[in-house]
Amino acid sequence: MSTDFFEQTIRDNLVKIKSEGRYRVFADLERIPEKFPQAIYHNKYGEAKEITIWCSNDYLGLGQDPRVIAAMTDALEKYGAGAGGTRNIAGTHHLHQILEEKLAAHHGKEKSLLFTSGYVANLTALSALSALNPIIYSDALNHNSMIAGMRYGKATKKIFPHNDVGALEKFLDADTRANPDRPKIIAFESVYSMEATLGKIKDIVALAKKYSAITYLDEVHAVGLYGATGAGMAEEVGVMADIDIIQGTMGKAIGQIGGYIAGKAEVVDYIRSIGHGFIFTTSLPPHVVAGAIAALDIIRNTPSLRSELSTQAKHLKQQLTAAKIPTMESQCHIVPVVIGSANQCKAMTDRLLMRHDIYIQPINYPTVPRGAERLRLTASPRHTDAMIATLVTALAKEWQEFQLPWLA
Ligand code: PLP
């Protein structure tokens, strides 16, 4: 096959993506630690201005916290930049051990294991489990990283409609009768971040017990934000001990990068021993781990962060409703606003940035289905009432100009 073929096909693909309005343009930002959630935005003409970020996953602003930055600076000076290898070959730092112990304790589990991202944690853990020939029951809205993990190995994948525990039970019941000895895993999330819905953790735990399945829960958008100590939604609803494997990230409320799983010692040891995404890659740099340890300590010791987040998220939702901007019903700190067209969604966010100094990234296919393109707003404890008022006024003005439907 000629190189011309590749060049032409690649060009055609890019033209198609652009014509569908889903060509991804990254906002070029410099976050300002002492002014979270403000950042400097650089446009393509070399100009810069200060803007407010309304779509960050640094949900608590801990990636900008002076205590976290101090811990990282200190570790960088003490230990240097990189980890120096894979975990097995010279790349296990004492701080990795400390963070793994802390994360295991945070979730009430025997052991935890670090990965270089939440994505890699899901991919690796679920592919290692898939090698055991299980049936995996997967919520239809599970994240791409979980789906990617289940594709490996010998697992049979059964997808149940989002949060439909009735459909899940039908699968479990039929498979238990037909094949009682086949291992079963139910894989789901606690906070579905594009829909702002909550997984039915208690119901799923009950089904898992009834049908002898194990539970794999992605708490990426809940760790730090829910539960008395910030361990997540399973802690919040009182069933953390019943979840077999909890997966989380350091890339969101912890404000760093990296992911992890926590569970029974032998399960974690198995994934550590066979997981390719764990074995064949350089481990996290010590200063990142030091930052995660500092952030985790703050999360555990500062419940007020969670109540402030909840207050500001509620306030944001109330103000949007008062301005008659139709939001999707949100059960958490994330507020999706559906625009329904990729081009309009992009045009709306461009205007918010250009005219109002507000940055919201348009969320397009394949992250959400076509026709359901949306803005995904994330409040934080440090988004003030004045920032919320500015956002809602700007959004209402543009909503009117775009002639989008208002809340009845
Ligand atoms: N799981 C879910 C539900 C996510 O939304 C994401 C990322 O957005 C991930 C896993 C991956 O986490 P990370 O960003 O740490 O790779």
Coordinates of N, CA and C in Angstrom, one line a residue, residues 212-382:
S212 N -23.2 -14.1 43.6 CA -21.8 -14.4 43.8 C -20.9 -13.7 42.7
A213 N -21.2 -12.5 42.4 CA -20.3 -11.7 41.5 C -19.4 -10.8 42.3
I214 N -18.3 -10.4 41.6 CA -17.5 -9.4 42.3 C -17.7 -8.0 41.7
T215 N -17.5 -7.0 42.5 CA -17.8 -5.6 42.0 C -16.5 -4.9 41.7
Y216 N -16.5 -4.2 40.6 CA -15.4 -3.3 40.2 C -16.0 -1.9 40.0
L217 N -15.6 -1.0 40.9 CA -16.2 0.3 40.9 C -15.2 1.4 40.6
D218 N -15.5 2.2 39.5 CA -14.7 3.4 39.2 C -15.2 4.6 40.0
E219 N -14.3 5.0 40.9 CA -14.7 6.2 41.7 C -13.9 7.4 41.3
V220 N -13.5 7.5 40.1 CA -12.6 8.6 39.6 C -13.2 10.0 39.9
H221 N -14.5 10.1 39.7 CA -15.1 11.4 39.8 C -15.8 11.6 41.2
A222 N -15.4 10.7 42.2 CA -16.0 10.8 43.5 C -15.0 10.9 44.6
V223 N -13.8 10.3 44.4 CA -12.8 10.3 45.4 C -12.4 11.8 45.8
G224 N -12.4 12.1 47.0 CA -12.1 13.4 47.5 C -13.3 14.3 47.7
L225 N -14.4 13.9 47.0 CA -15.6 14.8 46.9 C -16.8 14.3 47.7
Y226 N -16.8 13.0 48.0 CA -18.0 12.4 48.7 C -17.5 11.4 49.8
G227 N -18.3 11.2 50.7 CA -18.0 10.3 51.9 C -17.4 11.2 53.0
A228 N -17.5 10.7 54.2 CA -17.0 11.4 55.4 C -15.5 11.8 55.3
T229 N -14.7 10.9 54.8 CA -13.3 11.1 54.7 C -12.9 11.4 53.2
G230 N -13.8 11.5 52.3 CA -13.5 11.8 50.9 C -13.1 10.5 50.2
A231 N -13.5 9.3 50.7 CA -13.1 8.1 50.0 C -14.0 7.8 48.8
G232 N -15.1 8.5 48.7 CA -15.9 8.4 47.5 C -17.4 8.1 47.8
M233 N -18.1 7.7 46.7 CA -19.6 7.5 46.8 C -19.9 6.2 47.6
A234 N -19.0 5.2 47.5 CA -19.3 3.9 48.2 C -19.2 4.2 49.7
E235 N -18.3 5.1 50.1 CA -18.2 5.5 51.5 C -19.5 6.3 51.9
E236 N -19.9 7.2 51.0 CA -21.0 8.1 51.2 C -22.3 7.2 51.5
V237 N -22.5 6.2 50.7 CA -23.7 5.4 50.9 C -23.5 4.2 51.8
G238 N -22.3 4.1 52.4 CA -22.1 3.1 53.5 C -21.8 1.6 53.0
V239 N -21.3 1.5 51.8 CA -21.1 0.1 51.3 C -19.6 -0.1 50.8
M240 N -18.7 0.8 51.3 CA -17.4 0.7 50.8 C -16.7 -0.7 51.0
A241 N -17.0 -1.3 52.2 CA -16.4 -2.6 52.5 C -16.9 -3.7 51.6
D242 N -18.1 -3.5 50.9 CA -18.7 -4.5 50.1 C -18.2 -4.4 48.6
I243 N -17.4 -3.4 48.3 CA -16.9 -3.3 46.9 C -15.6 -4.1 46.9
D244 N -15.5 -5.0 45.9 CA -14.3 -5.8 45.8 C -13.1 -5.0 45.3
I245 N -13.3 -4.2 44.2 CA -12.1 -3.5 43.7 C -12.6 -2.0 43.5
I246 N -11.9 -1.1 44.1 CA -12.2 0.3 43.8 C -11.1 0.9 43.0
Q247 N -11.5 1.6 41.9 CA -10.4 2.2 41.1 C -10.6 3.7 41.2
G248 N -9.4 4.4 41.2 CA -9.5 5.9 41.4 C -8.4 6.5 40.6
T249 N -8.4 7.8 40.6 CA -7.3 8.6 39.9 C -6.7 9.6 40.8
M250 N -5.5 10.0 40.5 CA -4.9 11.1 41.2 C -5.0 12.4 40.3
G251 N -5.7 12.2 39.1 CA -5.7 13.3 38.2 C -6.9 14.2 38.3
K252 N -7.8 14.0 39.3 CA -8.9 14.8 39.4 C -8.9 15.6 40.7
A253 N -9.7 15.1 41.7 CA -9.7 15.9 43.0 C -8.3 15.9 43.7
I254 N -7.5 14.9 43.4 CA -6.2 14.9 44.1 C -5.2 15.9 43.4
G255 N -5.6 16.3 42.2 CA -4.9 17.4 41.5 C -3.5 17.1 40.9
Q256 N -3.2 15.8 40.7 CA -1.9 15.4 40.2 C -2.1 14.6 38.9
I257 N -1.4 13.5 38.7 CA -1.6 12.6 37.6 C -1.3 11.2 38.2
G258 N -2.0 10.2 37.7 CA -1.8 8.8 38.2 C -3.1 8.2 38.5
G259 N -3.1 6.8 38.6 CA -4.3 6.2 39.0 C -4.0 5.0 39.9
Y260 N -5.1 4.3 40.4 CA -4.8 3.2 41.3 C -6.0 2.3 41.4
I261 N -5.8 1.1 41.9 CA -6.9 0.2 42.3 C -6.6 -0.1 43.8
A262 N -7.7 -0.5 44.5 CA -7.6 -0.9 45.9 C -8.5 -2.1 46.1
G263 N -8.0 -3.1 46.8 CA -8.8 -4.3 47.0 C -8.1 -5.3 47.9
K264 N -8.5 -6.6 47.8 CA -7.9 -7.7 48.6 C -6.5 -7.8 48.2
A265 N -5.6 -8.2 49.1 CA -4.2 -8.3 48.9 C -3.9 -9.2 47.7
E266 N -4.5 -10.3 47.6 CA -4.2 -11.3 46.5 C -4.7 -10.8 45.2
V267 N -5.8 -10.1 45.1 CA -6.3 -9.6 43.9 C -5.3 -8.5 43.3
V268 N -4.9 -7.7 44.2 CA -4.0 -6.6 43.8 C -2.6 -7.2 43.4
D269 N -2.2 -8.2 44.2 CA -0.9 -8.9 43.9 C -1.0 -9.5 42.5
Y270 N -2.1 -10.1 42.2 CA -2.3 -10.8 40.8 C -2.2 -9.7 39.7
I271 N -2.9 -8.6 39.9 CA -2.8 -7.5 38.8 C -1.4 -7.0 38.8
R272 N -0.7 -6.8 39.9 CA 0.6 -6.3 39.9 C 1.6 -7.3 39.2
S273 N 1.2 -8.6 39.3 CA 2.1 -9.6 38.7 C 1.9 -9.8 37.2
I274 N 0.7 -9.6 36.7 CA 0.5 -9.9 35.3 C 0.0 -8.7 34.5
G275 N -0.3 -7.5 35.1 CA -0.8 -6.4 34.3 C 0.2 -5.7 33.5
H276 N 0.1 -5.8 32.2 CA 1.1 -5.2 31.3 C 1.2 -3.7 31.5
G277 N 0.1 -3.0 31.7 CA 0.2 -1.5 31.9 C 0.8 -1.1 33.2
F278 N 1.0 -2.1 34.0 CA 1.8 -1.8 35.3 C 3.2 -2.2 35.1
I279 N 3.5 -3.4 34.5 CA 4.8 -3.9 34.5 C 5.7 -3.2 33.5
F280 N 5.2 -2.9 32.3 CA 6.1 -2.4 31.2 C 6.1 -0.9 31.1
T281 N 6.1 -0.2 32.2 CA 6.2 1.3 32.0 C 6.9 1.9 33.2
T282 N 7.4 3.1 33.0 CA 8.2 3.8 34.0 C 7.2 4.3 35.1
S283 N 7.6 4.2 36.3 CA 6.7 4.6 37.4 C 6.6 6.1 37.6
L284 N 5.6 6.5 38.4 CA 5.3 7.9 38.6 C 6.5 8.6 39.3
P285 N 6.8 9.8 38.9 CA 7.9 10.6 39.5 C 7.7 10.8 41.0
P286 N 8.7 10.8 41.8 CA 8.5 10.9 43.3 C 7.8 12.2 43.7
H287 N 8.1 13.3 43.0 CA 7.5 14.6 43.4 C 6.0 14.6 43.2
V288 N 5.5 13.8 42.1 CA 4.1 13.7 41.8 C 3.4 12.9 43.0
V289 N 4.1 11.9 43.4 CA 3.6 11.0 44.5 C 3.6 11.8 45.8
A290 N 4.6 12.6 46.0 CA 4.6 13.5 47.2 C 3.4 14.5 47.2
G291 N 3.1 15.0 46.0 CA 2.0 15.9 45.9 C 0.7 15.2 46.2
A292 N 0.6 14.0 45.7 CA -0.6 13.2 45.9 C -0.8 12.9 47.4
I293 N 0.3 12.5 48.1 CA 0.2 12.3 49.5 C -0.3 13.5 50.3
A294 N 0.3 14.7 49.9 CA -0.1 15.9 50.6 C -1.6 16.2 50.3
A295 N -2.0 16.0 49.1 CA -3.4 16.3 48.7 C -4.4 15.3 49.4
L296 N -3.9 14.0 49.5 CA -4.8 13.0 50.2 C -4.9 13.4 51.6
D297 N -3.9 13.8 52.3 CA -3.9 14.2 53.7 C -4.9 15.4 53.9
I298 N -4.8 16.3 52.9 CA -5.8 17.5 53.0 C -7.2 17.0 52.9
I299 N -7.4 16.1 51.9 CA -8.8 15.6 51.6 C -9.3 14.9 52.9
R300 N -8.5 14.1 53.5 CA -9.0 13.3 54.6 C -9.3 14.3 55.8
N301 N -8.5 15.3 56.0 CA -8.6 16.2 57.2 C -9.4 17.4 57.0
T302 N -10.0 17.6 55.8 CA -10.8 18.8 55.6 C -12.1 18.5 55.0
P303 N -13.1 18.1 55.8 CA -14.4 17.8 55.3 C -15.1 19.0 54.8
S304 N -14.7 20.2 55.3 CA -15.3 21.4 54.8 C -15.1 21.6 53.3
L305 N -14.1 21.1 52.7 CA -13.9 21.2 51.3 C -15.1 20.6 50.5
R306 N -15.6 19.4 51.1 CA -16.7 18.8 50.4 C -18.0 19.5 50.6
S307 N -18.2 20.1 51.9 CA -19.4 20.9 52.0 C -19.4 22.1 51.2
E308 N -18.2 22.8 51.1 CA -18.2 24.0 50.3 C -18.4 23.7 48.8
L309 N -17.9 22.5 48.3 CA -18.1 22.1 46.9 C -19.6 21.9 46.7
S310 N -20.3 21.2 47.7 CA -21.7 21.0 47.5 C -22.5 22.3 47.5
T311 N -22.1 23.2 48.4 CA -22.8 24.5 48.4 C -22.7 25.2 47.1
Q312 N -21.5 25.3 46.6 CA -21.3 26.1 45.3 C -21.9 25.4 44.1
A313 N -21.9 24.0 44.1 CA -22.6 23.3 43.0 C -24.1 23.5 43.1
K314 N -24.6 23.5 44.3 CA -26.1 23.8 44.4 C -26.4 25.2 44.0
H315 N -25.6 26.1 44.4 CA -25.8 27.6 44.0 C -25.7 27.7 42.5
L316 N -24.8 27.1 41.9 CA -24.7 27.1 40.4 C -25.9 26.6 39.7
K317 N -26.4 25.5 40.2 CA -27.6 24.9 39.6 C -28.8 25.8 39.8
Q318 N -28.9 26.4 41.0 CA -30.1 27.3 41.3 C -30.0 28.5 40.4
Q319 N -28.9 29.1 40.2 CA -28.8 30.3 39.4 C -29.0 30.0 38.0
L320 N -28.6 28.8 37.5 CA -28.9 28.5 36.1 C -30.4 28.3 35.9
T321 N -31.0 27.6 36.8 CA -32.4 27.4 36.7 C -33.2 28.7 36.8
A322 N -32.7 29.6 37.7 CA -33.4 30.9 37.8 C -33.3 31.7 36.5
A323 N -32.2 31.5 35.8 CA -32.0 32.2 34.5 C -32.7 31.5 33.4
K324 N -33.4 30.4 33.7 CA -34.1 29.6 32.7 C -33.2 28.9 31.7
I325 N -32.0 28.6 32.1 CA -31.1 27.8 31.2 C -31.3 26.3 31.5
P326 N -31.7 25.5 30.5 CA -32.1 24.2 30.8 C -30.8 23.3 31.1
T327 N -30.6 22.8 32.3 CA -29.5 21.9 32.6 C -30.0 20.5 32.6
M328 N -29.1 19.5 32.4 CA -29.5 18.2 32.6 C -29.6 18.0 34.1
E329 N -30.5 17.1 34.5 CA -30.7 16.9 36.0 C -29.4 16.3 36.5
S330 N -28.8 17.0 37.5 CA -27.5 16.6 38.0 C -27.6 16.1 39.4
Q331 N -27.0 14.9 39.7 CA -27.1 14.3 41.0 C -25.7 14.6 41.7
C332 N -24.9 15.4 41.2 CA -23.6 15.6 41.7 C -23.0 17.0 41.5
H333 N -21.7 17.2 41.6 CA -21.1 18.5 41.4 C -21.0 19.0 40.0
I334 N -21.3 18.1 39.0 CA -21.1 18.4 37.6 C -22.5 18.9 37.0
V335 N -22.5 19.9 36.2 CA -23.7 20.4 35.6 C -23.6 20.4 34.1
P336 N -24.2 19.4 33.4 CA -24.2 19.4 32.0 C -25.3 20.3 31.4
V337 N -25.0 21.0 30.3 CA -26.0 21.8 29.6 C -25.9 21.4 28.2
V338 N -27.0 20.7 27.7 CA -27.0 20.2 26.4 C -27.3 21.3 25.3
I339 N -26.4 21.4 24.3 CA -26.6 22.3 23.2 C -27.2 21.5 22.0
G340 N -26.7 20.3 21.8 CA -27.3 19.4 20.8 C -26.7 19.5 19.4
S341 N -25.7 20.3 19.2 CA -25.1 20.4 17.9 C -23.6 20.7 18.1
A342 N -22.7 20.0 17.4 CA -21.3 20.2 17.6 C -20.9 21.6 17.3
N343 N -21.4 22.1 16.1 CA -21.0 23.4 15.7 C -21.5 24.5 16.6
Q344 N -22.7 24.4 17.0 CA -23.2 25.4 17.9 C -22.5 25.4 19.3
C345 N -22.2 24.2 19.7 CA -21.6 24.0 21.0 C -20.2 24.7 21.0
K346 N -19.5 24.5 19.9 CA -18.2 25.1 19.7 C -18.3 26.6 19.6
A347 N -19.3 27.0 18.8 CA -19.5 28.5 18.6 C -19.8 29.2 20.0
M348 N -20.7 28.5 20.7 CA -21.0 29.0 22.1 C -19.8 29.2 23.0
T349 N -19.0 28.1 23.0 CA -17.8 28.2 23.9 C -16.8 29.2 23.4
D350 N -16.7 29.3 22.1 CA -15.8 30.4 21.5 C -16.2 31.8 22.0
R351 N -17.6 32.0 21.9 CA -18.1 33.3 22.3 C -17.8 33.6 23.8
L352 N -18.1 32.5 24.6 CA -17.9 32.7 26.1 C -16.5 33.1 26.4
L353 N -15.5 32.5 25.6 CA -14.1 32.8 25.8 C -13.7 34.1 25.3
M354 N -14.2 34.4 24.1 CA -13.8 35.7 23.5 C -14.4 36.9 24.1
R355 N -15.7 36.8 24.4 CA -16.5 38.0 24.9 C -16.5 38.1 26.4
H356 N -16.5 36.9 27.1 CA -16.8 37.0 28.5 C -15.6 36.4 29.4
D357 N -14.5 36.0 28.7 CA -13.4 35.5 29.5 C -13.7 34.3 30.3
I358 N -14.6 33.5 29.8 CA -15.0 32.2 30.5 C -14.6 31.0 29.6
Y359 N -13.9 30.1 30.2 CA -13.5 28.9 29.4 C -14.3 27.7 29.8
I360 N -15.1 27.2 28.9 CA -15.7 25.9 29.0 C -15.4 25.1 27.7
Q361 N -14.9 23.9 27.9 CA -14.6 23.1 26.7 C -15.9 22.5 26.1
P362 N -16.1 22.6 24.8 CA -17.3 21.9 24.2 C -17.1 20.4 24.3
I363 N -18.1 19.6 24.7 CA -18.0 18.2 24.8 C -18.7 17.6 23.6
N364 N -18.0 16.9 22.7 CA -18.5 16.4 21.4 C -18.4 14.9 21.3
Y365 N -19.0 14.4 20.3 CA -18.8 13.0 19.9 C -17.3 12.7 19.7
P366 N -16.6 11.6 20.1 CA -17.2 10.4 20.7 C -17.4 10.4 22.2
T367 N -17.0 11.6 22.8 CA -17.2 11.6 24.3 C -18.6 11.5 24.7
V368 N -19.5 12.1 23.9 CA -21.0 12.0 24.1 C -21.6 11.6 22.8
P369 N -22.8 11.1 22.8 CA -23.4 10.7 21.5 C -23.6 12.0 20.6
R370 N -23.6 11.8 19.3 CA -24.0 12.9 18.3 C -25.4 13.4 18.7
G371 N -25.5 14.7 18.6 CA -26.8 15.3 18.9 C -27.0 15.6 20.4
A372 N -26.0 15.1 21.2 CA -26.1 15.4 22.6 C -24.9 16.2 23.1
E373 N -24.3 17.0 22.1 CA -23.1 17.8 22.5 C -23.5 18.8 23.6
R374 N -22.6 19.0 24.4 CA -22.9 19.8 25.6 C -21.8 20.6 26.2
L375 N -22.2 21.5 27.1 CA -21.2 22.1 28.0 C -21.2 21.3 29.3
R376 N -20.1 21.2 29.9 CA -20.0 20.4 31.1 C -19.4 21.3 32.2
L377 N -20.2 21.8 33.0 CA -19.7 22.8 34.0 C -19.3 22.1 35.3
T378 N -18.1 22.5 35.8 CA -17.7 21.9 37.1 C -17.4 23.1 38.1
A379 N -18.2 23.1 39.1 CA -18.0 24.1 40.2 C -16.9 23.6 41.1
S380 N -16.3 24.5 41.9 CA -15.3 24.0 42.9 C -15.6 24.9 44.1
P381 N -15.0 24.5 45.3 CA -15.1 25.4 46.4 C -14.6 26.8 46.2
R382 N -13.8 27.0 45.2 CA -13.2 28.3 45.0 C -13.8 29.1 43.8

